[in-house]
């Protein structure tokens, strides 16, 4: 390179091909690579085939990589798993053989032979794990040790059958289980203490499992009753709990935990059954002592439990057992009405005894909640009867005031027993929720629940205490506005509590209305009061949509009740009910809230349907009611945002006219259809004037169809000539108008009507012409038609063939 050429000069002299030339170069290189790849893949496939067919692979033409071996089949079971299964089956088979030998073949040997055989076999089997452990055969040693432990059980059985035949069964079983537990535990400890051997997992858990029996069996052997046996089971549970919490060996810990849950559950269940079956305070006190013992054991486990979940569960169990004991004593000492309040008091007292770690405190609080929830569930049937029982007055309207509030709700129901203290229970739980729950997250839910429980207590108080009927009405009547106060603007309650209060007010008003059906004055007074209360709440409160709809609904019910009280017929009452839709339409026009507006309008529409249903029996009055409903809908449609209500208004007017014509016994279909056709055509003409692009089918089609179709159906069965003549003239006029203004709907509908009327009028003459023709004319005409169709079809096929030939020559 000349010395005068610099790097800058070389960089500027570097040649870059144009993009088109570079693209052709890259495509050429890629084609060569693809061809080379295809050649190599073909050679590889041939080599694989040759290797699979030949025993000795032929030497390759050029060096290549050896074929990769396929994935080897994985075994479905591991070697240790197979070993454990074999050892387990072997131990089971040997144990079964020993049992068969002991139970079946035992009688063929003498006393000395029996002792020698059992002793020699047991000692040999129990000593074999020592040698196996020194050789590192741990699993085999476990199996042999299990066989040895099983042989000791057979030895105990054999000794009872041969040596201790006179011993009591329970006493011998207690002594044998004690001896076996001690022997197995010592055997496991001795094997662990031998030099050069590892400890076995089986002896100590097996000894712990057998240790569940001695205390209970000794109690039975000494003549203990159910209380003593239950106490023995609970003490065994305490022993298992100590072992589970203090022993370091995992197998022993697991077995101890399982045994503790099993014996503990058995002991608590037995103590609970003894408490329920106690006939006097002394027996209940003894059962309560057992439950308190179970509570102490569970609380000790909760105090030292390593996991928070276990601690919480055991603390809950301890607290429930601590409540169940005193409740069992109170059950046989107090009247039936006060048992549940006493149980509730014990559950609330748990909240004052909350001590210890957080998990334990959580469990005690949970137990208190369970007791309170149970008390509330006990009170639910009484509240349900109070709320739903008055529905039965629908079958006994104005039959007379009942004796008291309880008789008013139990017309077709029964009052639950021992339910006098239901209000006290509900108020107590509500007070606890309102005062004990302090967290910011749970405080709103607690207040809502407290409000609901307080409402239920107030609702059920007159029924539970058998107060007078009027007092019950007054209490429920005052409850409705009291519940609506939280929904007023400026109230302290917000969110879910306010919505809950509004829903409870609606529910209370419904029950109060049913309850007031016993007497006529009560019904009128209650419905009027509910209308006013909800109207005021809608005016002053936040849930205006709900309260406004409720006020209009109760106003509708009040109108019906006033009409029934005055002795008016239902169709006359319908006119009074129409006051509610009128008020709803006027109120909706002045409201600013769209949700409230919709609910008011929907409620007014429902009231209108009620009026129509009341007037069905009298067609003239029904026509009047429909017309008035149409007027109300038309007035609503005047508003710019309610133009669509005009369609229901037109439908109501049409229905009113039809009902009136039916009442006048008018049978002409045109009398029903023309009042619809004329306004529809006028509306269509106005629309076409405002929007010339609108289709004639949309503008004139519905109006013309309403009259033409019924008139055609009637004309085809009419023997007179007046209707066909008028209908044909109308069809001709529509055809001419459609042709003049180039409108499809009048042209098609008018022409179709004219053609059908003409066909109907000429039908007799066509029949005569058909009879005058010879019989061969119709088949001949049909044949000519088929020939013409065939010729046309052939001509088209020939044209297609020619086009195909031309295209072929062009190619």
mmCIF file of C-alpha atoms in Angstrom, residues 483-741:
data_model
loop_
_atom_site.group_PDB
_atom_site.id
_atom_site.type_symbol
_atom_site.label_atom_id
_atom_site.label_comp_id
_atom_site.label_asym_id
_atom_site.label_seq_id
_atom_site.Cartn_x
_atom_site.Cartn_y
_atom_site.Cartn_z
ATOM 1 C CA UNK A 483 -83.725 2.122 60.559
ATOM 2 C CA UNK A 484 -84.109 4.837 57.942
ATOM 3 C CA UNK A 485 -82.348 7.396 60.134
ATOM 4 C CA UNK A 486 -78.848 6.033 59.272
ATOM 5 C CA UNK A 487 -79.627 6.615 55.591
ATOM 6 C CA UNK A 488 -80.379 10.299 56.073
ATOM 7 C CA UNK A 489 -77.842 12.894 55.075
ATOM 8 C CA UNK A 490 -75.464 13.729 57.885
ATOM 9 C CA UNK A 491 -75.782 10.351 59.615
ATOM 10 C CA UNK A 492 -72.740 8.755 61.239
ATOM 11 C CA UNK A 493 -73.227 5.443 59.473
ATOM 12 C CA UNK A 494 -71.798 5.075 56.014
ATOM 13 C CA UNK A 495 -71.366 2.425 53.370
ATOM 14 C CA UNK A 496 -72.507 -1.113 54.123
ATOM 15 C CA UNK A 497 -74.128 -0.215 57.458
ATOM 16 C CA UNK A 498 -76.385 2.422 55.866
ATOM 17 C CA UNK A 499 -77.327 0.093 53.004
ATOM 18 C CA UNK A 500 -78.039 -2.691 55.485
ATOM 19 C CA UNK A 501 -80.266 -0.393 57.519
ATOM 20 C CA UNK A 502 -82.256 0.544 54.423
ATOM 21 C CA UNK A 503 -82.708 -3.100 53.441
ATOM 22 C CA UNK A 504 -83.815 -4.017 56.977
ATOM 23 C CA UNK A 505 -86.307 -1.143 56.891
ATOM 24 C CA UNK A 506 -87.835 -2.502 53.680
ATOM 25 C CA UNK A 507 -87.986 -6.018 55.155
ATOM 26 C CA UNK A 508 -89.591 -4.728 58.353
ATOM 27 C CA UNK A 509 -92.165 -2.732 56.412
ATOM 28 C CA UNK A 510 -93.118 -5.810 54.430
ATOM 29 C CA UNK A 511 -93.617 -7.890 57.587
ATOM 30 C CA UNK A 512 -95.531 -5.020 59.204
ATOM 31 C CA UNK A 513 -97.869 -4.759 56.214
ATOM 32 C CA UNK A 514 -98.649 -8.478 56.380
ATOM 33 C CA UNK A 515 -99.140 -8.258 60.130
ATOM 34 C CA UNK A 516 -101.601 -5.371 59.742
ATOM 35 C CA UNK A 517 -103.904 -7.431 57.509
ATOM 36 C CA UNK A 518 -105.610 -8.789 60.623
ATOM 37 C CA UNK A 519 -107.730 -5.651 60.983
ATOM 38 C CA UNK A 520 -109.085 -3.025 58.588
ATOM 39 C CA UNK A 521 -108.064 0.070 60.611
ATOM 40 C CA UNK A 522 -104.615 -1.369 61.187
ATOM 41 C CA UNK A 523 -104.142 -1.985 57.475
ATOM 42 C CA UNK A 524 -105.128 1.532 56.462
ATOM 43 C CA UNK A 525 -103.063 3.153 59.196
ATOM 44 C CA UNK A 526 -99.958 1.069 58.542
ATOM 45 C CA UNK A 527 -100.018 1.548 54.763
ATOM 46 C CA UNK A 528 -100.546 5.301 55.100
ATOM 47 C CA UNK A 529 -97.725 5.551 57.638
ATOM 48 C CA UNK A 530 -95.332 3.539 55.477
ATOM 49 C CA UNK A 531 -96.100 5.725 52.476
ATOM 50 C CA UNK A 532 -95.333 8.894 54.414
ATOM 51 C CA UNK A 533 -92.230 7.509 56.120
ATOM 52 C CA UNK A 534 -90.600 6.311 52.916
ATOM 53 C CA UNK A 535 -91.574 9.474 51.066
ATOM 54 C CA UNK A 536 -89.868 11.591 53.735
ATOM 55 C CA UNK A 537 -86.827 9.303 53.676
ATOM 56 C CA UNK A 538 -86.621 9.612 49.892
ATOM 57 C CA UNK A 539 -86.814 13.397 50.171
ATOM 58 C CA UNK A 540 -84.211 13.679 52.944
ATOM 59 C CA UNK A 541 -82.005 10.622 52.504
ATOM 60 C CA UNK A 542 -79.240 9.280 50.330
ATOM 61 C CA UNK A 543 -80.924 6.046 49.114
ATOM 62 C CA UNK A 544 -83.612 8.044 47.324
ATOM 63 C CA UNK A 545 -84.176 5.432 44.572
ATOM 64 C CA UNK A 546 -85.077 2.678 47.030
ATOM 65 C CA UNK A 547 -87.167 4.821 49.335
ATOM 66 C CA UNK A 548 -89.007 6.548 46.471
ATOM 67 C CA UNK A 549 -89.928 3.230 44.894
ATOM 68 C CA UNK A 550 -91.061 1.909 48.293
ATOM 69 C CA UNK A 551 -93.207 4.981 48.898
ATOM 70 C CA UNK A 552 -94.960 4.616 45.543
ATOM 71 C CA UNK A 553 -95.423 0.894 46.117
ATOM 72 C CA UNK A 554 -97.044 1.412 49.513
ATOM 73 C CA UNK A 555 -99.164 4.205 48.008
ATOM 74 C CA UNK A 556 -100.465 1.697 45.460
ATOM 75 C CA UNK A 557 -101.279 -0.770 48.225
ATOM 76 C CA UNK A 558 -102.985 2.015 50.192
ATOM 77 C CA UNK A 559 -105.165 2.910 47.198
ATOM 78 C CA UNK A 560 -106.267 -0.713 46.869
ATOM 79 C CA UNK A 561 -106.959 -0.934 50.620
ATOM 80 C CA UNK A 562 -108.976 2.320 50.595
ATOM 81 C CA UNK A 563 -111.068 1.090 47.688
ATOM 82 C CA UNK A 564 -111.689 -2.259 49.372
ATOM 83 C CA UNK A 565 -112.598 -0.502 52.630
ATOM 84 C CA UNK A 566 -115.090 1.697 50.767
ATOM 85 C CA UNK A 567 -116.670 -1.362 49.158
ATOM 86 C CA UNK A 568 -115.846 -0.314 45.613
ATOM 87 C CA UNK A 569 -115.611 -2.755 42.754
ATOM 88 C CA UNK A 570 -112.100 -3.581 41.513
ATOM 89 C CA UNK A 571 -112.558 -1.666 38.269
ATOM 90 C CA UNK A 572 -113.470 1.457 40.255
ATOM 91 C CA UNK A 573 -110.466 0.928 42.507
ATOM 92 C CA UNK A 574 -108.332 0.870 39.337
ATOM 93 C CA UNK A 575 -109.200 4.535 38.733
ATOM 94 C CA UNK A 576 -107.969 5.361 42.229
ATOM 95 C CA UNK A 577 -104.764 3.405 41.682
ATOM 96 C CA UNK A 578 -104.040 5.516 38.599
ATOM 97 C CA UNK A 579 -103.267 8.406 40.928
ATOM 98 C CA UNK A 580 -99.909 6.691 41.654
ATOM 99 C CA UNK A 581 -98.694 6.643 37.997
ATOM 100 C CA UNK A 582 -99.748 10.268 37.646
ATOM 101 C CA UNK A 583 -97.784 11.223 40.740
ATOM 102 C CA UNK A 584 -94.801 9.176 39.551
ATOM 103 C CA UNK A 585 -94.805 10.897 36.139
ATOM 104 C CA UNK A 586 -95.020 14.375 37.698
ATOM 105 C CA UNK A 587 -92.303 13.523 40.251
ATOM 106 C CA UNK A 588 -89.950 12.016 37.671
ATOM 107 C CA UNK A 589 -90.069 15.207 35.607
ATOM 108 C CA UNK A 590 -88.713 17.202 38.578
ATOM 109 C CA UNK A 591 -85.939 14.853 39.695
ATOM 110 C CA UNK A 592 -82.285 15.392 38.880
ATOM 111 C CA UNK A 593 -80.913 11.958 39.829
ATOM 112 C CA UNK A 594 -81.211 9.624 36.799
ATOM 113 C CA UNK A 595 -81.296 6.470 38.980
ATOM 114 C CA UNK A 596 -84.114 7.815 41.131
ATOM 115 C CA UNK A 597 -85.959 8.932 38.009
ATOM 116 C CA UNK A 598 -85.812 5.466 36.502
ATOM 117 C CA UNK A 599 -86.957 3.740 39.710
ATOM 118 C CA UNK A 600 -89.870 6.170 40.095
ATOM 119 C CA UNK A 601 -90.955 5.649 36.499
ATOM 120 C CA UNK A 602 -90.686 1.870 36.740
ATOM 121 C CA UNK A 603 -92.716 1.837 39.958
ATOM 122 C CA UNK A 604 -95.339 4.038 38.329
ATOM 123 C CA UNK A 605 -95.497 1.663 35.356
ATOM 124 C CA UNK A 606 -96.016 -1.265 37.734
ATOM 125 C CA UNK A 607 -98.838 0.627 39.432
ATOM 126 C CA UNK A 608 -100.375 1.210 35.996
ATOM 127 C CA UNK A 609 -100.274 -2.523 35.280
ATOM 128 C CA UNK A 610 -101.989 -3.127 38.637
ATOM 129 C CA UNK A 611 -104.753 -0.736 37.617
ATOM 130 C CA UNK A 612 -105.163 -2.471 34.262
ATOM 131 C CA UNK A 613 -105.348 -5.864 36.014
ATOM 132 C CA UNK A 614 -108.049 -4.563 38.369
ATOM 133 C CA UNK A 615 -110.160 -3.267 35.450
ATOM 134 C CA UNK A 616 -109.984 -6.383 33.263
ATOM 135 C CA UNK A 617 -113.428 -7.605 34.294
ATOM 136 C CA UNK A 618 -115.197 -4.462 32.950
ATOM 137 C CA UNK A 619 -114.299 -3.704 29.271
ATOM 138 C CA UNK A 620 -115.649 -0.122 29.189
ATOM 139 C CA UNK A 621 -113.718 0.827 32.305
ATOM 140 C CA UNK A 622 -110.727 -1.099 31.019
ATOM 141 C CA UNK A 623 -110.787 1.032 27.869
ATOM 142 C CA UNK A 624 -110.916 4.145 30.052
ATOM 143 C CA UNK A 625 -108.010 2.936 32.202
ATOM 144 C CA UNK A 626 -105.952 2.131 29.110
ATOM 145 C CA UNK A 627 -106.689 5.552 27.688
ATOM 146 C CA UNK A 628 -105.641 7.258 30.915
ATOM 147 C CA UNK A 629 -102.449 5.200 30.986
ATOM 148 C CA UNK A 630 -101.808 6.268 27.411
ATOM 149 C CA UNK A 631 -102.299 9.915 28.429
ATOM 150 C CA UNK A 632 -99.771 9.488 31.253
ATOM 151 C CA UNK A 633 -97.270 7.854 28.873
ATOM 152 C CA UNK A 634 -97.827 10.564 26.268
ATOM 153 C CA UNK A 635 -97.197 13.226 28.893
ATOM 154 C CA UNK A 636 -93.960 11.498 29.808
ATOM 155 C CA UNK A 637 -92.948 11.297 26.135
ATOM 156 C CA UNK A 638 -93.100 15.106 25.915
ATOM 157 C CA UNK A 639 -89.804 15.243 27.818
ATOM 158 C CA UNK A 640 -86.806 15.309 25.430
ATOM 159 C CA UNK A 641 -85.067 12.391 27.144
ATOM 160 C CA UNK A 642 -88.191 10.187 27.105
ATOM 161 C CA UNK A 643 -89.240 10.302 23.453
ATOM 162 C CA UNK A 644 -89.257 6.508 23.255
ATOM 163 C CA UNK A 645 -92.166 6.364 25.710
ATOM 164 C CA UNK A 646 -94.325 7.583 22.841
ATOM 165 C CA UNK A 647 -94.447 4.079 21.399
ATOM 166 C CA UNK A 648 -96.034 2.562 24.545
ATOM 167 C CA UNK A 649 -98.413 5.534 24.603
ATOM 168 C CA UNK A 650 -99.599 4.785 21.055
ATOM 169 C CA UNK A 651 -99.954 1.100 21.919
ATOM 170 C CA UNK A 652 -102.072 1.977 24.956
ATOM 171 C CA UNK A 653 -104.343 4.235 22.905
ATOM 172 C CA UNK A 654 -104.760 1.526 20.279
ATOM 173 C CA UNK A 655 -105.570 -1.074 22.927
ATOM 174 C CA UNK A 656 -108.059 1.298 24.515
ATOM 175 C CA UNK A 657 -109.831 1.819 21.177
ATOM 176 C CA UNK A 658 -109.909 -1.900 20.493
ATOM 177 C CA UNK A 659 -111.331 -2.666 23.946
ATOM 178 C CA UNK A 660 -113.980 0.005 23.417
ATOM 179 C CA UNK A 661 -114.917 -1.408 20.000
ATOM 180 C CA UNK A 662 -115.080 -4.894 21.483
ATOM 181 C CA UNK A 663 -117.343 -3.542 24.232
ATOM 182 C CA UNK A 664 -119.590 -2.086 21.541
ATOM 183 C CA UNK A 665 -119.562 -5.505 19.835
ATOM 184 C CA UNK A 666 -118.100 -4.125 16.614
ATOM 185 C CA UNK A 667 -117.070 -6.969 14.307
ATOM 186 C CA UNK A 668 -115.590 -5.057 11.349
ATOM 187 C CA UNK A 669 -111.792 -5.451 11.307
ATOM 188 C CA UNK A 670 -111.388 -2.069 9.609
ATOM 189 C CA UNK A 671 -112.817 -0.403 12.675
ATOM 190 C CA UNK A 672 -109.889 -1.797 14.635
ATOM 191 C CA UNK A 673 -107.190 -1.291 12.026
ATOM 192 C CA UNK A 674 -107.963 2.111 10.476
ATOM 193 C CA UNK A 675 -107.453 4.016 13.786
ATOM 194 C CA UNK A 676 -103.952 2.590 13.732
ATOM 195 C CA UNK A 677 -103.274 2.988 10.020
ATOM 196 C CA UNK A 678 -104.200 6.656 9.732
ATOM 197 C CA UNK A 679 -101.909 7.937 12.536
ATOM 198 C CA UNK A 680 -99.154 5.625 11.358
ATOM 199 C CA UNK A 681 -99.352 6.997 7.813
ATOM 200 C CA UNK A 682 -99.348 10.569 9.112
ATOM 201 C CA UNK A 683 -96.259 9.843 11.196
ATOM 202 C CA UNK A 684 -94.630 8.227 8.165
ATOM 203 C CA UNK A 685 -95.397 11.253 6.009
ATOM 204 C CA UNK A 686 -93.874 13.590 8.596
ATOM 205 C CA UNK A 687 -90.791 11.444 8.782
ATOM 206 C CA UNK A 688 -90.407 11.388 4.997
ATOM 207 C CA UNK A 689 -90.741 15.178 4.966
ATOM 208 C CA UNK A 690 -87.979 15.572 7.567
ATOM 209 C CA UNK A 691 -85.793 12.820 6.123
ATOM 210 C CA UNK A 692 -86.390 12.294 2.365
ATOM 211 C CA UNK A 693 -83.848 9.447 2.386
ATOM 212 C CA UNK A 694 -85.987 7.337 4.745
ATOM 213 C CA UNK A 695 -87.295 4.122 3.219
ATOM 214 C CA UNK A 696 -90.961 3.909 2.285
ATOM 215 C CA UNK A 697 -91.089 0.490 3.957
ATOM 216 C CA UNK A 698 -90.152 2.110 7.268
ATOM 217 C CA UNK A 699 -92.463 5.083 6.823
ATOM 218 C CA UNK A 700 -95.592 3.527 5.300
ATOM 219 C CA UNK A 701 -95.105 -0.236 5.501
ATOM 220 C CA UNK A 702 -96.361 -0.844 9.096
ATOM 221 C CA UNK A 703 -99.422 1.405 8.717
ATOM 222 C CA UNK A 704 -100.528 -0.119 5.404
ATOM 223 C CA UNK A 705 -99.921 -3.688 6.567
ATOM 224 C CA UNK A 706 -102.072 -3.247 9.689
ATOM 225 C CA UNK A 707 -105.166 -2.610 7.552
ATOM 226 C CA UNK A 708 -104.502 -4.526 4.334
ATOM 227 C CA UNK A 709 -103.723 -7.924 5.871
ATOM 228 C CA UNK A 710 -106.836 -8.238 8.103
ATOM 229 C CA UNK A 711 -109.047 -6.855 5.339
ATOM 230 C CA UNK A 712 -107.652 -9.351 2.816
ATOM 231 C CA UNK A 713 -108.189 -12.233 5.246
ATOM 232 C CA UNK A 714 -111.793 -11.114 5.752
ATOM 233 C CA UNK A 715 -112.433 -10.413 2.052
ATOM 234 C CA UNK A 716 -111.487 -13.948 1.003
ATOM 235 C CA UNK A 717 -114.215 -15.330 3.202
ATOM 236 C CA UNK A 718 -116.751 -12.539 2.583
ATOM 237 C CA UNK A 719 -119.651 -13.373 0.295
ATOM 238 C CA UNK A 720 -120.650 -9.725 -0.162
ATOM 239 C CA UNK A 721 -119.145 -7.479 -2.816
ATOM 240 C CA UNK A 722 -118.716 -4.251 -0.823
ATOM 241 C CA UNK A 723 -115.477 -5.069 1.013
ATOM 242 C CA UNK A 724 -113.690 -6.573 -2.050
ATOM 243 C CA UNK A 725 -114.711 -3.560 -4.106
ATOM 244 C CA UNK A 726 -113.467 -1.037 -1.556
ATOM 245 C CA UNK A 727 -110.313 -3.027 -0.898
ATOM 246 C CA UNK A 728 -109.599 -3.329 -4.628
ATOM 247 C CA UNK A 729 -110.129 0.409 -5.053
ATOM 248 C CA UNK A 730 -107.761 1.102 -2.168
ATOM 249 C CA UNK A 731 -105.192 -1.257 -3.683
ATOM 250 C CA UNK A 732 -105.505 0.445 -7.053
ATOM 251 C CA UNK A 733 -105.123 3.870 -5.453
ATOM 252 C CA UNK A 734 -102.029 2.759 -3.525
ATOM 253 C CA UNK A 735 -100.532 1.299 -6.701
ATOM 254 C CA UNK A 736 -101.054 4.516 -8.602
ATOM 255 C CA UNK A 737 -99.644 6.607 -5.745
ATOM 256 C CA UNK A 738 -96.609 4.338 -5.491
ATOM 257 C CA UNK A 739 -96.027 4.540 -9.235
ATOM 258 C CA UNK A 740 -96.534 8.312 -9.239
ATOM 259 C CA UNK A 741 -94.098 9.007 -6.380
#
